[in-house]
PDB file of C-alpha atoms in Angstrom:
ATOM      1  CA  MET W 182     101.295  81.916  95.674  1.00 91.00           C
ATOM      2  CA  LYS W 183      98.049  81.616  94.867  1.00 94.00           C
ATOM      3  CA  ILE W 184      96.084  78.786  93.632  1.00 97.00           C
ATOM      4  CA  PHE W 185      94.380  78.689  91.191  1.00 97.00           C
ATOM      5  CA  ASP W 186      90.017  79.647  91.063  1.00 96.00           C
ATOM      6  CA  ALA W 187      87.522  76.918  90.853  1.00 95.00           C
ATOM      7  CA  ARG W 188      85.268  79.202  89.498  1.00 95.00           C
ATOM      8  CA  ASP W 189      87.474  79.933  86.593  1.00 95.00           C
ATOM      9  CA  GLU W 190      87.672  76.055  86.285  1.00 96.00           C
ATOM     10  CA  TYR W 191      83.661  75.175  86.062  1.00 96.00           C
ATOM     11  CA  THR W 192      83.474  77.541  83.017  1.00 94.00           C
ATOM     12  CA  LYS W 193      85.773  76.140  81.617  1.00 91.00           C
ATOM     13  CA  SER W 194      85.126  72.480  80.783  1.00 90.00           C
ATOM     14  CA  LYS W 195      81.784  70.858  80.551  1.00 92.00           C
ATOM     15  CA  GLU W 196      82.475  67.607  82.312  1.00 95.00           C
ATOM     16  CA  LEU W 197      83.129  69.504  86.087  1.00 96.00           C
ATOM     17  CA  ARG W 198      79.813  68.962  88.016  1.00 96.00           C
ATOM     18  CA  VAL W 199      79.264  71.105  91.069  1.00 97.00           C
ATOM     19  CA  GLU W 200      77.915  68.354  92.606  1.00 97.00           C
ATOM     20  CA  ASP W 201      80.714  66.076  91.526  1.00 97.00           C
ATOM     21  CA  VAL W 202      82.660  67.857  93.538  1.00 98.00           C
ATOM     22  CA  ARG W 203      80.301  67.858  96.395  1.00 98.00           C
ATOM     23  CA  ALA W 204      79.697  64.465  96.507  1.00 97.00           C
ATOM     24  CA  LEU W 205      83.671  63.775  96.095  1.00 98.00           C
ATOM     25  CA  GLN W 206      83.813  66.349  99.202  1.00 98.00           C
ATOM     26  CA  GLU W 207      81.730  64.555 101.030  1.00 98.00           C
ATOM     27  CA  TRP W 208      82.860  60.832 100.697  1.00 97.00           C
ATOM     28  CA  VAL W 209      86.425  62.480 101.837  1.00 97.00           C
ATOM     29  CA  GLU W 210      84.441  63.958 104.561  1.00 96.00           C
ATOM     30  CA  LYS W 211      83.879  60.640 106.066  1.00 94.00           C
ATOM     31  CA  GLN W 212      87.187  58.646 105.777  1.00 93.00           C
ATOM     32  CA  PRO W 213      88.146  58.945 109.178  1.00 93.00           C
ATOM     33  CA  HIS W 214      92.096  59.043 108.449  1.00 93.00           C
ATOM     34  CA  MET W 215      91.751  61.874 105.412  1.00 95.00           C
ATOM     35  CA  PRO W 216      92.984  64.955 105.764  1.00 97.00           C
ATOM     36  CA  PRO W 217      90.492  67.594 104.270  1.00 97.00           C
ATOM     37  CA  ILE W 218      91.026  68.230 100.949  1.00 98.00           C
ATOM     38  CA  SER W 219      90.286  71.452  99.041  1.00 98.00           C
ATOM     39  CA  GLU W 220      88.093  72.496  96.591  1.00 98.00           C
ATOM     40  CA  CYS W 221      90.617  73.442  94.103  1.00 98.00           C
ATOM     41  CA  LEU W 222      92.325  69.690  94.458  1.00 98.00           C
ATOM     42  CA  LEU W 223      89.450  67.476  94.802  1.00 98.00           C
ATOM     43  CA  ILE W 224      88.811  69.491  91.200  1.00 98.00           C
ATOM     44  CA  ALA W 225      92.347  68.424  89.838  1.00 98.00           C
ATOM     45  CA  PHE W 226      91.852  64.917  90.671  1.00 98.00           C
ATOM     46  CA  LEU W 227      88.181  64.846  88.848  1.00 98.00           C
ATOM     47  CA  GLN W 228      89.899  66.413  86.099  1.00 97.00           C
ATOM     48  CA  SER W 229      93.390  64.468  86.094  1.00 97.00           C
ATOM     49  CA  CYS W 230      91.029  61.104  86.230  1.00 97.00           C
ATOM     50  CA  TYR W 231      88.987  61.642  83.134  1.00 96.00           C
ATOM     51  CA  TRP W 232      85.639  62.870  85.689  1.00 97.00           C
ATOM     52  CA  SER W 233      85.407  59.447  86.848  1.00 97.00           C
ATOM     53  CA  MET W 234      84.309  59.123  90.413  1.00 97.00           C
ATOM     54  CA  GLU W 235      85.493  55.740  91.325  1.00 96.00           C
ATOM     55  CA  GLN W 236      89.269  56.631  89.792  1.00 97.00           C
ATOM     56  CA  ALA W 237      89.477  60.551  91.652  1.00 97.00           C
ATOM     57  CA  LYS W 238      89.199  58.239  94.722  1.00 96.00           C
ATOM     58  CA  ALA W 239      91.043  55.872  93.796  1.00 94.00           C
ATOM     59  CA  GLY W 240      93.871  58.252  93.211  1.00 96.00           C
ATOM     60  CA  ILE W 241      92.700  60.150  95.560  1.00 96.00           C
ATOM     61  CA  GLU W 242      93.547  57.369  98.393  1.00 94.00           C
ATOM     62  CA  THR W 243      96.404  55.903  96.275  1.00 94.00           C
ATOM     63  CA  PHE W 244      97.581  59.639  96.424  1.00 96.00           C
ATOM     64  CA  LEU W 245      96.844  60.148 100.342  1.00 95.00           C
ATOM     65  CA  THR W 246      99.176  56.715 101.236  1.00 93.00           C
ATOM     66  CA  TRP W 247     101.502  56.193  99.072  1.00 93.00           C
ATOM     67  CA  ARG W 248     102.905  60.179 100.940  1.00 95.00           C
ATOM     68  CA  GLY W 249     102.097  58.862 104.266  1.00 93.00           C
ATOM     69  CA  ALA W 250     104.221  55.808 104.023  1.00 92.00           C
ATOM     70  CA  TRP W 251     107.030  57.908 102.417  1.00 93.00           C
ATOM     71  CA  PRO W 252     107.631  60.178 104.420  1.00 95.00           C
ATOM     72  CA  ASP W 253     111.632  60.213 103.897  1.00 94.00           C
ATOM     73  CA  ILE W 254     110.310  62.015 100.249  1.00 95.00           C
ATOM     74  CA  PHE W 255     106.683  63.830 101.255  1.00 96.00           C
ATOM     75  CA  ALA W 256     107.572  65.152 104.176  1.00 96.00           C
ATOM     76  CA  ASP W 257     110.446  67.839 105.120  1.00 97.00           C
ATOM     77  CA  LEU W 258     109.618  69.841 102.043  1.00 98.00           C
ATOM     78  CA  ASP W 259     111.508  73.288 104.062  1.00 97.00           C
ATOM     79  CA  PRO W 260     113.045  75.104 100.830  1.00 97.00           C
ATOM     80  CA  HIS W 261     116.121  76.247 103.606  1.00 97.00           C
ATOM     81  CA  LEU W 262     116.860  72.602 104.581  1.00 97.00           C
ATOM     82  CA  PRO W 263     120.379  71.719 103.961  1.00 97.00           C
ATOM     83  CA  ASN W 264     119.834  68.553 102.149  1.00 96.00           C
ATOM     84  CA  LEU W 265     116.324  70.275 100.170  1.00 97.00           C
ATOM     85  CA  LYS W 266     118.568  73.064  99.308  1.00 97.00           C
ATOM     86  CA  SER W 267     121.940  71.190  98.139  1.00 97.00           C
ATOM     87  CA  ALA W 268     119.068  69.164  95.463  1.00 97.00           C
ATOM     88  CA  ILE W 269     117.121  72.550  94.016  1.00 98.00           C
ATOM     89  CA  ASP W 270     121.110  73.574  94.373  1.00 98.00           C
ATOM     90  CA  GLN W 271     122.669  70.519  92.412  1.00 98.00           C
ATOM     91  CA  HIS W 272     119.315  69.782  90.311  1.00 98.00           C
ATOM     92  CA  LEU W 273     117.221  71.686  87.620  1.00 98.00           C
ATOM     93  CA  ALA W 274     113.103  70.746  87.911  1.00 98.00           C
ATOM     94  CA  THR W 275     110.732  73.096  85.848  1.00 98.00           C
ATOM     95  CA  MET W 276     108.357  73.305  83.498  1.00 97.00           C
ATOM     96  CA  LEU W 277     108.985  74.936  80.684  1.00 96.00           C
ATOM     97  CA  PRO W 278     106.661  77.778  78.979  1.00 93.00           C
ATOM     98  CA  MET W 279     106.170  76.241  75.847  1.00 89.00           C
ATOM     99  CA  SER W 280     104.364  73.680  75.302  1.00 86.00           C
ATOM    100  CA  SER W 281     103.903  70.193  72.907  1.00 85.00           C
ATOM    101  CA  LYS W 282     102.947  69.582  69.498  1.00 76.00           C
ATOM    102  CA  LYS W 283      99.642  68.425  71.133  1.00 82.00           C
ATOM    103  CA  ASP W 284      99.321  71.786  73.561  1.00 82.00           C
ATOM    104  CA  HIS W 285     100.733  69.444  76.217  1.00 93.00           C
ATOM    105  CA  LYS W 286     102.202  71.185  79.372  1.00 95.00           C
ATOM    106  CA  LEU W 287     105.927  70.532  79.244  1.00 97.00           C
ATOM    107  CA  PHE W 288     108.559  69.700  82.550  1.00 98.00           C
ATOM    108  CA  PHE W 289     112.139  69.362  81.537  1.00 98.00           C
ATOM    109  CA  TYR W 290     114.955  68.074  84.373  1.00 98.00           C
ATOM    110  CA  LYS W 291     118.995  68.634  84.112  1.00 97.00           C
ATOM    111  CA  LEU W 292     121.672  68.262  86.151  1.00 96.00           C
ATOM    112  CA  MET W 293     123.054  71.247  86.377  1.00 97.00           C
ATOM    113  CA  ILE W 294     126.488  70.447  89.703  1.00 96.00           C
ATOM    114  CA  PRO W 295     127.262  67.569  88.350  1.00 91.00           C
ATOM    115  CA  ASP W 296     128.718  66.034  91.633  1.00 92.00           C
ATOM    116  CA  SER W 297     128.117  62.106  92.668  1.00 92.00           C
ATOM    117  CA  ALA W 298     129.040  62.604  96.032  1.00 92.00           C
ATOM    118  CA  ARG W 299     126.301  65.292  96.613  1.00 92.00           C
ATOM    119  CA  TYR W 300     123.436  62.888  94.963  1.00 94.00           C
ATOM    120  CA  SER W 301     120.414  62.140  96.233  1.00 94.00           C
ATOM    121  CA  GLY W 302     117.229  60.449  94.692  1.00 93.00           C
ATOM    122  CA  THR W 303     115.267  61.360  97.333  1.00 94.00           C
ATOM    123  CA  GLU W 304     116.017  64.445  97.246  1.00 96.00           C
ATOM    124  CA  LEU W 305     115.312  64.494  94.032  1.00 96.00           C
ATOM    125  CA  ILE W 306     111.954  63.316  93.876  1.00 96.00           C
ATOM    126  CA  LYS W 307     110.916  66.032  95.654  1.00 97.00           C
ATOM    127  CA  LEU W 308     111.859  68.119  94.432  1.00 98.00           C
ATOM    128  CA  ILE W 309     110.233  67.883  91.577  1.00 98.00           C
ATOM    129  CA  ASP W 310     107.444  66.861  93.250  1.00 98.00           C
ATOM    130  CA  MET W 311     107.782  70.516  94.730  1.00 98.00           C
ATOM    131  CA  VAL W 312     107.651  71.597  92.123  1.00 98.00           C
ATOM    132  CA  LEU W 313     104.621  70.143  89.722  1.00 98.00           C
ATOM    133  CA  ALA W 314     102.172  70.459  92.429  1.00 97.00           C
ATOM    134  CA  MET W 315     103.097  74.009  93.134  1.00 97.00           C
ATOM    135  CA  ASP W 316     102.236  74.795  89.288  1.00 97.00           C
ATOM    136  CA  VAL W 317      99.561  72.669  88.831  1.00 97.00           C
ATOM    137  CA  MET W 318      97.747  74.125  92.372  1.00 97.00           C
ATOM    138  CA  GLU W 319      98.958  77.895  90.849  1.00 97.00           C
ATOM    139  CA  LYS W 320      97.736  77.714  87.334  1.00 95.00           C
ATOM    140  CA  GLY W 321      94.688  74.632  87.172  1.00 95.00           C
ATOM    141  CA  PRO W 322      94.442  70.982  85.833  1.00 95.00           C
ATOM    142  CA  TYR W 323      95.725  71.199  81.656  1.00 93.00           C
ATOM    143  CA  GLY W 324      95.007  68.357  78.609  1.00 91.00           C
ATOM    144  CA  GLY W 325      98.113  66.403  79.607  1.00 95.00           C
ATOM    145  CA  LEU W 326     102.215  66.416  81.358  1.00 96.00           C
ATOM    146  CA  ILE W 327     105.263  65.686  79.047  1.00 96.00           C
ATOM    147  CA  MET W 328     108.351  65.195  81.124  1.00 97.00           C
ATOM    148  CA  VAL W 329     111.594  65.414  79.049  1.00 97.00           C
ATOM    149  CA  CYS W 330     114.732  64.100  81.468  1.00 95.00           C
ATOM    150  CA  ASP W 331     118.735  64.918  80.498  1.00 95.00           C
ATOM    151  CA  LEU W 332     120.531  62.458  82.674  1.00 92.00           C
ATOM    152  CA  SER W 333     123.288  63.733  79.796  1.00 90.00           C
ATOM    153  CA  ASP W 334     125.805  64.726  82.622  1.00 91.00           C
ATOM    154  CA  TYR W 335     125.118  61.920  84.474  1.00 88.00           C
ATOM    155  CA  ASP W 336     128.266  59.171  84.760  1.00 85.00           C
ATOM    156  CA  ALA W 337     128.775  55.433  86.340  1.00 80.00           C
ATOM    157  CA  ALA W 338     128.418  57.326  90.346  1.00 87.00           C
ATOM    158  CA  HIS W 339     125.317  58.897  90.009  1.00 85.00           C
ATOM    159  CA  VAL W 340     124.365  55.607  87.922  1.00 77.00           C
ATOM    160  CA  ILE W 341     125.138  53.208  90.597  1.00 82.00           C
ATOM    161  CA  LYS W 342     123.138  55.541  93.937  1.00 85.00           C
ATOM    162  CA  VAL W 343     120.497  54.962  91.665  1.00 79.00           C
ATOM    163  CA  ARG W 344     118.011  52.320  93.385  1.00 81.00           C
ATOM    164  CA  VAL W 345     115.812  50.553  92.234  1.00 77.00           C
ATOM    165  CA  THR W 346     112.241  50.736  94.975  1.00 81.00           C
ATOM    166  CA  GLU W 347     112.914  54.221  94.680  1.00 86.00           C
ATOM    167  CA  SER W 348     113.253  54.657  90.750  1.00 84.00           C
ATOM    168  CA  ARG W 349     109.671  52.904  91.531  1.00 85.00           C
ATOM    169  CA  ARG W 350     108.015  55.089  93.713  1.00 89.00           C
ATOM    170  CA  CYS W 351     109.028  57.916  91.653  1.00 92.00           C
ATOM    171  CA  LEU W 352     107.384  57.109  88.681  1.00 90.00           C
ATOM    172  CA  LYS W 353     103.563  54.800  89.939  1.00 90.00           C
ATOM    173  CA  TYR W 354     103.291  57.998  91.684  1.00 94.00           C
ATOM    174  CA  LEU W 355     103.322  59.460  88.429  1.00 93.00           C
ATOM    175  CA  GLN W 356     101.451  57.989  87.001  1.00 92.00           C
ATOM    176  CA  ASP W 357      98.278  56.894  89.755  1.00 93.00           C
ATOM    177  CA  ALA W 358      98.983  59.551  92.300  1.00 95.00           C
ATOM    178  CA  LEU W 359     100.033  62.595  91.149  1.00 96.00           C
ATOM    179  CA  PRO W 360      96.487  64.488  89.841  1.00 97.00           C
ATOM    180  CA  LEU W 361      98.388  65.090  86.649  1.00 96.00           C
ATOM    181  CA  ARG W 362      97.457  63.106  83.302  1.00 96.00           C
ATOM    182  CA  LEU W 363     100.972  61.562  82.535  1.00 96.00           C
ATOM    183  CA  LYS W 364     101.344  61.294  78.666  1.00 96.00           C
ATOM    184  CA  ALA W 365     105.064  60.508  78.246  1.00 95.00           C
ATOM    185  CA  ILE W 366     108.985  60.910  79.849  1.00 94.00           C
ATOM    186  CA  HIS W 367     111.235  61.446  77.237  1.00 95.00           C
ATOM    187  CA  TYR W 368     114.924  60.444  78.603  1.00 92.00           C
ATOM    188  CA  VAL W 369     117.961  61.487  76.750  1.00 93.00           C
ATOM    189  CA  ILE W 370     120.454  59.594  78.162  1.00 87.00           C
ATOM    190  CA  PRO W 371     124.125  58.872  77.260  1.00 73.00           C
ATOM    191  CA  GLY W 372     126.128  55.531  75.615  1.00 69.00           C
ATOM    192  CA  LYS W 373     123.654  52.712  77.466  1.00 65.00           C
ATOM    193  CA  PHE W 374     123.092  53.603  80.789  1.00 66.00           C
ATOM    194  CA  HIS W 375     119.181  52.626  79.851  1.00 64.00           C
ATOM    195  CA  GLU W 376     120.929  49.271  79.229  1.00 68.00           C
ATOM    196  CA  VAL W 377     121.467  48.693  82.744  1.00 65.00           C
ATOM    197  CA  LEU W 378     118.335  50.151  84.491  1.00 65.00           C
ATOM    198  CA  ILE W 379     115.843  49.183  82.572  1.00 67.00           C
ATOM    199  CA  PRO W 380     115.787  45.409  83.055  1.00 67.00           C
ATOM    200  CA  LEU W 381     116.111  46.338  86.567  1.00 61.00           C
ATOM    201  CA  ALA W 382     113.052  47.541  87.128  1.00 63.00           C
ATOM    202  CA  LYS W 383     110.458  45.912  83.854  1.00 68.00           C
ATOM    203  CA  PRO W 384     109.683  43.585  85.973  1.00 68.00           C
ATOM    204  CA  PHE W 385     107.581  45.764  88.104  1.00 67.00           C
ATOM    205  CA  LEU W 386     106.476  48.396  85.759  1.00 75.00           C
ATOM    206  CA  ASN W 387     102.878  47.723  83.984  1.00 82.00           C
ATOM    207  CA  ARG W 388     103.330  47.813  80.358  1.00 85.00           C
ATOM    208  CA  THR W 389     100.971  51.059  80.529  1.00 87.00           C
ATOM    209  CA  LEU W 390     103.512  53.222  82.427  1.00 87.00           C
ATOM    210  CA  LEU W 391     106.043  50.683  80.732  1.00 86.00           C
ATOM    211  CA  GLY W 392     104.852  52.581  76.856  1.00 90.00           C
ATOM    212  CA  LYS W 393     105.624  55.918  78.243  1.00 92.00           C
ATOM    213  CA  LEU W 394     109.116  55.644  78.747  1.00 90.00           C
ATOM    214  CA  HIS W 395     111.076  57.582  76.562  1.00 91.00           C
ATOM    215  CA  PHE W 396     114.895  56.750  75.647  1.00 89.00           C
ATOM    216  CA  HIS W 397     117.494  58.913  73.302  1.00 91.00           C
ATOM    217  CA  ASP W 398     121.253  58.956  73.175  1.00 87.00           C
ATOM    218  CA  SER W 399     120.890  62.622  71.731  1.00 90.00           C
ATOM    219  CA  TYR W 400     118.221  65.531  71.151  1.00 94.00           C
ATOM    220  CA  GLU W 401     118.071  64.869  67.132  1.00 93.00           C
ATOM    221  CA  THR W 402     115.706  62.969  68.461  1.00 93.00           C
ATOM    222  CA  LEU W 403     113.821  63.592  71.091  1.00 95.00           C
ATOM    223  CA  PHE W 404     113.442  66.643  68.771  1.00 95.00           C
ATOM    224  CA  LYS W 405     111.332  64.590  66.936  1.00 93.00           C
ATOM    225  CA  HIS W 406     108.658  64.470  68.929  1.00 92.00           C
ATOM    226  CA  ILE W 407     109.026  68.228  71.312  1.00 94.00           C
ATOM    227  CA  PRO W 408     109.563  70.894  69.287  1.00 93.00           C
ATOM    228  CA  GLN W 409     113.295  72.189  69.464  1.00 95.00           C
ATOM    229  CA  ASP W 410     112.076  75.922  69.635  1.00 95.00           C
ATOM    230  CA  ALA W 411     110.954  74.704  73.265  1.00 95.00           C
ATOM    231  CA  PHE W 412     114.574  74.071  75.037  1.00 97.00           C
ATOM    232  CA  PRO W 413     117.022  75.927  76.629  1.00 97.00           C
ATOM    233  CA  LYS W 414     118.673  78.451  74.809  1.00 95.00           C
ATOM    234  CA  GLU W 415     122.095  76.343  75.084  1.00 95.00           C
ATOM    235  CA  ILE W 416     120.410  72.859  74.049  1.00 95.00           C
ATOM    236  CA  GLY W 417     119.213  74.908  70.320  1.00 94.00           C
ATOM    237  CA  GLY W 418     115.445  76.494  71.697  1.00 96.00           C
ATOM    238  CA  LYS W 419     114.373  79.413  71.834  1.00 95.00           C
ATOM    239  CA  GLN W 420     113.785  79.624  75.956  1.00 96.00           C
ATOM    240  CA  PRO W 421     115.468  81.558  78.221  1.00 96.00           C
ATOM    241  CA  SER W 422     119.203  80.665  79.685  1.00 97.00           C
ATOM    242  CA  LEU W 423     119.024  77.114  81.877  1.00 98.00           C
ATOM    243  CA  LYS W 424     120.289  79.222  84.101  1.00 97.00           C
ATOM    244  CA  GLU W 425     118.072  81.646  84.626  1.00 98.00           C
ATOM    245  CA  LEU W 426     115.547  79.613  85.002  1.00 98.00           C
ATOM    246  CA  HIS W 427     117.431  77.297  87.692  1.00 98.00           C
ATOM    247  CA  GLU W 428     116.883  80.997  89.487  1.00 98.00           C
ATOM    248  CA  ASN W 429     113.369  81.076  88.960  1.00 98.00           C
ATOM    249  CA  MET W 430     112.815  78.038  89.836  1.00 98.00           C
ATOM    250  CA  LYS W 431     115.404  78.686  93.797  1.00 98.00           C
ATOM    251  CA  ARG W 432     112.902  81.693  94.609  1.00 98.00           C
ATOM    252  CA  SER W 433     109.698  80.195  93.431  1.00 98.00           C
ATOM    253  CA  LEU W 434     110.455  77.084  96.015  1.00 98.00           C
ATOM    254  CA  VAL W 435     111.527  79.735  98.302  1.00 97.00           C
ATOM    255  CA  GLU W 436     108.798  82.387  97.862  1.00 97.00           C
ATOM    256  CA  ASN W 437     105.714  79.742  98.543  1.00 97.00           C
ATOM    257  CA  VAL W 438     107.402  78.245 102.064  1.00 97.00           C
ATOM    258  CA  ASP W 439     104.101  78.385 103.105  1.00 97.00           C
ATOM    259  CA  PHE W 440     102.313  76.195 100.488  1.00 97.00           C
ATOM    260  CA  PHE W 441     104.893  73.928 101.496  1.00 98.00           C
ATOM    261  CA  LYS W 442     103.877  73.968 104.797  1.00 97.00           C
ATOM    262  CA  ASP W 443      99.939  72.789 103.209  1.00 97.00           C
ATOM    263  CA  VAL W 444     101.268  70.483 100.995  1.00 97.00           C
ATOM    264  CA  GLU W 445     103.019  68.491 104.306  1.00 97.00           C
ATOM    265  CA  LYS W 446      99.265  67.764 105.716  1.00 97.00           C
ATOM    266  CA  LEU W 447      98.434  65.843 103.022  1.00 98.00           C
ATOM    267  CA  VAL W 448      98.592  62.398 103.967  1.00 96.00           C
ATOM    268  CA  ALA W 449      96.718  59.310 104.692  1.00 93.00           C
ATOM    269  CA  ASN W 450      96.709  59.191 109.896  1.00 92.00           C
ATOM    270  CA  GLU W 451      97.023  55.482 109.334  1.00 87.00           C
ATOM    271  CA  ALA W 452      95.946  55.796 112.964  1.00 88.00           C
ATOM    272  CA  LEU W 453      92.686  56.174 112.114  1.00 89.00           C
ATOM    273  CA  ARG W 454      91.915  54.671 108.729  1.00 86.00           C
ATOM    274  CA  ASP W 455      89.700  51.619 109.017  1.00 77.00           C
ATOM    275  CA  GLN W 456      91.685  48.421 109.297  1.00 69.00           C
ATOM    276  CA  SER W 457      89.272  46.129 107.504  1.00 58.00           C
ATOM    277  CA  ASN W 458      91.277  45.618 104.267  1.00 40.00           C
ATOM    278  CA  LEU W 459      94.288  45.744 104.398  1.00 53.00           C
ATOM    279  CA  LEU W 460      96.272  45.547 101.290  1.00 45.00           C
ATOM    280  CA  VAL W 461      99.970  45.048 101.091  1.00 49.00           C
ATOM    281  CA  ASP W 462     102.695  46.604  98.953  1.00 57.00           C
ATOM    282  CA  SER W 463     105.550  44.996  99.839  1.00 53.00           C
ATOM    283  CA  GLN W 464     107.685  45.767  96.153  1.00 51.00           C
ATOM    284  CA  LEU W 465     106.117  49.643  96.673  1.00 54.00           C
ATOM    285  CA  GLY W 466     106.960  49.313 101.330  1.00 54.00           C
ATOM    286  CA  VAL W 467     103.753  50.057 101.614  1.00 56.00           C
ATOM    287  CA  GLY W 468     102.021  47.432 104.402  1.00 53.00           C
ATOM    288  CA  ALA W 469     103.776  47.871 108.144  1.00 43.00           C
ATOM    289  CA  GLN W 470     103.888  51.560 108.193  1.00 43.00           C
ATOM    290  CA  GLY W 471     101.006  52.071 105.904  1.00 42.00           C
ATOM    291  CA  SER W 472      98.437  50.435 105.071  1.00 45.00           C
ATOM    292  CA  PHE W 473      96.660  50.390 101.914  1.00 46.00           C
ATOM    293  CA  ARG W 474      93.207  49.399 102.201  1.00 43.00           C
ATOM    294  CA  LYS W 475      90.353  47.859  99.633  1.00 39.00           C
ATOM    295  CA  PHE W 476      88.485  50.811 100.429  1.00 37.00           C
ATOM    296  CA  SER W 477      84.513  51.625  99.284  1.00 36.00           C
ATOM    297  CA  VAL W 478      83.571  53.653  96.671  1.00 35.00           C
ATOM    298  CA  GLU W 479      79.675  54.273  98.348  1.00 35.00           C
TER     299      GLU W 479
END
């Protein structure tokens, strides 16, 4: 996969300055627990943090720490591995060709094989992260991301397998760690399943993140926020069919195995971390197996 050209980004935005990227690179190099980070990824973090050096440093620290603390999600990214291959076959996770009214990119998820026995929330989160990482590193940073998750084919057996801690990790990672400007997550969900899920997750999510979650019992209400034309043919839109999008997703993941090998290296090495000022987050499962510390931005 060809990574976006950093030189192009400097011409696109006056806020992106070479000296800021170099300063961020120097800071990373001084952190013994951090792996090498490419110029392009540093640019993505600066852009996602609205050019704030302090916030970019916090985002990088969180990104690397959580990825190291949760190897069940962020390791074994080979699309040929049985568990991940099963998830890839079962789920569609893709960027839609058309943007929203405010020119935000659209991510779309839908269950393609409604077999709850095969469902794994861990592998699904892994798949979503792979698709988002591949897109931003291939095409470069962009204004904002809107996610649409179609859960209309979920049944009670799927809902039972949804783990609150796992869901919270996913949402917090999307909000606080991934180098993207998350604007909203829209769920199309049948019946009153969201009345069961939200009370479980609400105590663990902050007000900002909760404000970005929106629930719809049909596409009709969703189309008030996102143009219908942006969706696949089966949903009444003008984009490629679900099958076409799914085949494109599977082919792209397999073709970029080497890219995901590099992504797997983006984890903090806790053995090399300065152990002063440890901050343990038991709710996120960050602590004894992967300590998150308060860090200096100097």
